[in-house]
Amino acid sequence: MEGMIVQGFNGISLGSILLLIALGLAITFGLMKVINMAHGELIMIGAYATYVIQLLFKNHLPPEYFNWYFLLAIPFAFIVAALIGMLLEYTVIRHLYGRPLDSLLATFGVGLILQQTARSIFGAPNVGVEAPPFLRGGVEVMSVMLPYTRLFIIALVIVCFLSLFVYLYRTNGGRRIRAVMQNRDMATCLGISSRKVDSLTFAIGAGFAGIAGSALTLIGPIGPTIGQNYIIDAFMVVVVGGVGMLTGTVIGAMGIGLFNTVFEFWTNASMGKVLVFALIILFLQWRPEGLFSLRTRSLD
Amino acid sequence: MAFSLSKYLFDRRWLFVALLIILVACPLFLSDFRLNLLGRFLAFAILVIGLDLLWGYTGVLSLGHGIFFGVGAYIMAIYLKLEATSGAVPDFMMWNGITELPWFWAMFENPVMAISFAILLPMLLAGTLGFFIFRNRIKDVYFTILTQALVIVTVTLIISKQEYTGGTNGITGFSTVFGQSLMAPSTQKSIYLITVLCLGLIFFLCYRLVHSRFGKTLIAIRDGENRLRFSGYDTSLFKVFVFALSAGIAGLAGMLFVLQVGMISPTTIGIVPSIEMILWVAIGGRGTLIGPVFGAITTNLAKTFFSENYPDIWLFFLGSIFVIVVLFLPGGFMSLFKKWRFKKKGGIIDETKSIEEAKRPAV
């Protein structure tokens, strides 16, 4: 029983991290069909933004405020990553709509540049971020210790997901985004500026990467290559979930997280990865388009 | 007269013959160190020919070729290691408490087995994977991401099975090959010439392939797979075949690479090298077999130069090339040649569009 709770919690915890990272990708890859390999570096930017805020609080403000730096760091990470994302969209991505494989190569180059920039500013070694005091320790459920940081990440994912869902499906801005992504010509005819929508959508996707980076600082040290460790897993989540569907992304992330933990428990970390990969290939035999996908009648 | 000269000069076949003659003559005037370096780049050049067959002609982008390169390289490394220890258990295995040679090491003590498996195993691996992926029409972007996941999976596996693969350190410490001292200048010179020979051979074979009916089918798959399927072709079989073929070529390249570098480790075959291989094709010009060969050689020369002199800015440089080539020069450097030749002839060029752009539905 305890073992199952531990495994289940670890699975959900890993799944929630994957989901947080994949949320941004579900927008840029799922909706915009841009393979943004620099997504990992946007995560890194979020992580370093958190680090900077932490340094500011530590060095320039009285220690009693330190407790609250993280609540400021999350929106800050969102804004910084979104602004850099917007710049990236304006300079590079906007030329690559409709050329997904080219977008992969170009953004990979951008990723290398951003990594080297981070290395030049913050140095190559990893830096540590201190978790805020109210997140230290954990809660005990049936003699199993659940750390507060993990619970906080799960809560953060839920908040992010719900706000994204409400924005996309319940507001005019979100409707505009979905309209442009589904039928650009018709949306433009109806008076929507597709350029503005593209830019905004990409910025939102980048912003969620920033939040993910912020959350990753709770888990371990951060360095210039932090994003690369998670990026492929996040792409797999979107592929399994089905492109363009938020629900699919959630199920994909939780599924991969749970299976990964279970396989790792049975074998070891590297065999776990192999088994998850094999499982994904098998799964795609059954559903090549992922769990959920928009049906279209378009053919080339 | 000048006109026909330029026609011959830039006819790709002559370009390649000229390149081949220069390469064969290189040992006469290059130092041993530089020759060894060039030999490594030629191994990469062999690899990109296969990659171009897959990406440039068939339109399937694989980011997993580092793995097929690695399989060839690792098998050759195992053979060399066993020759160095004369069949005994290598040192890193002993440190991990393994006293008997595992069977997948023992079988590569035989050079014929090693060389044939270095090519056949990548083909088998790619064939199986390709069969499962292409059969269900898993589309291009999905395929690309899956190959990338394959790289991660394989690299983690190699690192974690340290007792069999040497882990992050990889396999090193070779002394001889076929009884000749491996790092001796004369051996290295012959290995270099073998590499040039392989490059010429592979190029010739692939050139014949893409200019045959088969090659036309590949281009048709790239430009309109659905239409081809409606005409009754089983496109997935073609794709599996080309994927396996290019993986085999990558295995051969890996084998030649190890002979010249004298070591193999997971960092040589990971994500970044696998994507860099694609860059070489893109820089040279996909869909032109000669372009990628030039791309691989020049990019690696530039990499050596920049990382020797300015190690800090090398990544900036590499990243910028990615962005610039993709954005402004989708046809690679060969498209510049093409434009120039066309202008000389007095033709009016349609703005050279990238393959994906031409495929792009009118949105």
CSV table of C-alpha atoms in Angstrom, one decimal, chain A residues 29 35 37 91-92 95-102 104-106 108-110 112-113 116-117 119 185 232 235-236 239 243 270-271 273-274 277 281 284-285 288-289 299-300, chain B residues 55 61 63 129 132 135-136 138-139 141-142 144-146 148-150 152-153 156-157 160 226-227 230 275 278 286 312 315-316 318-320 322-323 326-327 354 356 360 363:
chain,number,residue,atom,x,y,z
A,29,PHE,CA,3.8,22.9,-31.4
A,35,ILE,CA,8.8,22.8,-33.5
A,37,MET,CA,13.7,23.4,-30.0
A,91,THR,CA,13.0,37.7,-35.7
A,92,VAL,CA,13.0,34.0,-36.6
A,95,HIS,CA,9.4,33.3,-41.4
A,96,LEU,CA,8.9,29.7,-40.7
A,97,TYR,CA,5.2,29.1,-40.4
A,98,GLY,CA,4.2,26.1,-42.5
A,99,ARG,CA,7.8,24.8,-42.5
A,100,PRO,CA,7.9,22.7,-39.3
A,101,LEU,CA,11.2,20.9,-40.0
A,102,ASP,CA,12.9,24.1,-40.9
A,104,LEU,CA,13.2,22.8,-35.8
A,105,LEU,CA,16.7,23.6,-37.2
A,106,ALA,CA,16.5,27.3,-36.9
A,108,PHE,CA,17.9,24.7,-32.4
A,109,GLY,CA,20.4,27.3,-33.5
A,110,VAL,CA,18.7,29.9,-31.4
A,112,LEU,CA,22.6,27.2,-28.9
A,113,ILE,CA,23.0,30.9,-28.9
A,116,GLN,CA,26.1,30.3,-24.7
A,117,THR,CA,24.6,33.6,-23.6
A,119,ARG,CA,27.0,30.6,-19.9
A,185,ASP,CA,-7.6,32.7,-44.2
A,232,ILE,CA,12.3,15.6,-25.7
A,235,PHE,CA,7.7,16.6,-27.2
A,236,MET,CA,6.7,13.0,-26.6
A,239,VAL,CA,2.9,13.6,-29.7
A,243,VAL,CA,-1.6,17.7,-31.5
A,270,SER,CA,17.8,3.7,-18.1
A,271,MET,CA,15.7,0.6,-18.8
A,273,LYS,CA,13.4,5.1,-20.5
A,274,VAL,CA,13.8,2.3,-23.1
A,277,PHE,CA,10.0,4.6,-25.6
A,281,ILE,CA,6.1,3.4,-30.5
A,284,LEU,CA,1.4,5.0,-32.0
A,285,GLN,CA,0.8,1.8,-33.9
A,288,PRO,CA,-0.8,7.2,-35.1
A,289,GLU,CA,-2.3,10.6,-34.6
A,299,LEU,CA,-5.1,16.5,-48.3
A,300,ASP,CA,-2.1,17.6,-50.2
B,55,TRP,CA,16.2,14.0,-46.2
B,61,LEU,CA,14.2,14.2,-41.6
B,63,LEU,CA,17.7,13.3,-36.1
B,129,LEU,CA,12.1,1.0,-36.5
B,132,PHE,CA,6.9,0.3,-37.3
B,135,ARG,CA,3.7,1.5,-41.8
B,136,ASN,CA,1.2,3.5,-39.8
B,138,ILE,CA,3.4,8.5,-38.7
B,139,LYS,CA,4.0,11.8,-40.3
B,141,VAL,CA,7.4,15.8,-37.7
B,142,TYR,CA,6.4,12.8,-35.5
B,144,THR,CA,11.7,13.4,-36.4
B,145,ILE,CA,10.8,13.6,-32.8
B,146,LEU,CA,10.8,9.8,-32.4
B,148,GLN,CA,15.4,12.1,-31.4
B,149,ALA,CA,13.9,10.1,-28.6
B,150,LEU,CA,15.8,7.1,-29.9
B,152,ILE,CA,18.2,9.9,-25.9
B,153,VAL,CA,17.2,6.3,-25.1
B,156,THR,CA,21.3,6.7,-21.6
B,157,LEU,CA,21.5,3.0,-22.2
B,160,SER,CA,24.2,3.2,-17.7
B,226,ASN,CA,-0.4,11.1,-51.0
B,227,ARG,CA,-0.6,11.4,-54.8
B,230,PHE,CA,-3.1,7.0,-54.8
B,275,ILE,CA,21.4,17.6,-35.3
B,278,ILE,CA,21.6,17.7,-40.5
B,286,ARG,CA,20.0,19.2,-49.6
B,312,ASP,CA,33.7,30.8,-26.3
B,315,LEU,CA,28.5,28.1,-30.1
B,316,PHE,CA,27.3,31.6,-31.1
B,318,LEU,CA,27.2,27.5,-34.9
B,319,GLY,CA,23.9,28.8,-33.8
B,320,SER,CA,23.9,31.7,-36.2
B,322,PHE,CA,21.7,27.3,-38.3
B,323,VAL,CA,19.4,30.4,-38.3
B,326,VAL,CA,17.5,28.0,-42.7
B,327,LEU,CA,16.1,31.5,-43.1
B,354,SER,CA,12.7,25.4,-50.2
B,356,GLU,CA,8.8,22.5,-47.6
B,360,ARG,CA,3.2,24.2,-48.2
B,363,VAL,CA,-2.9,29.1,-46.5
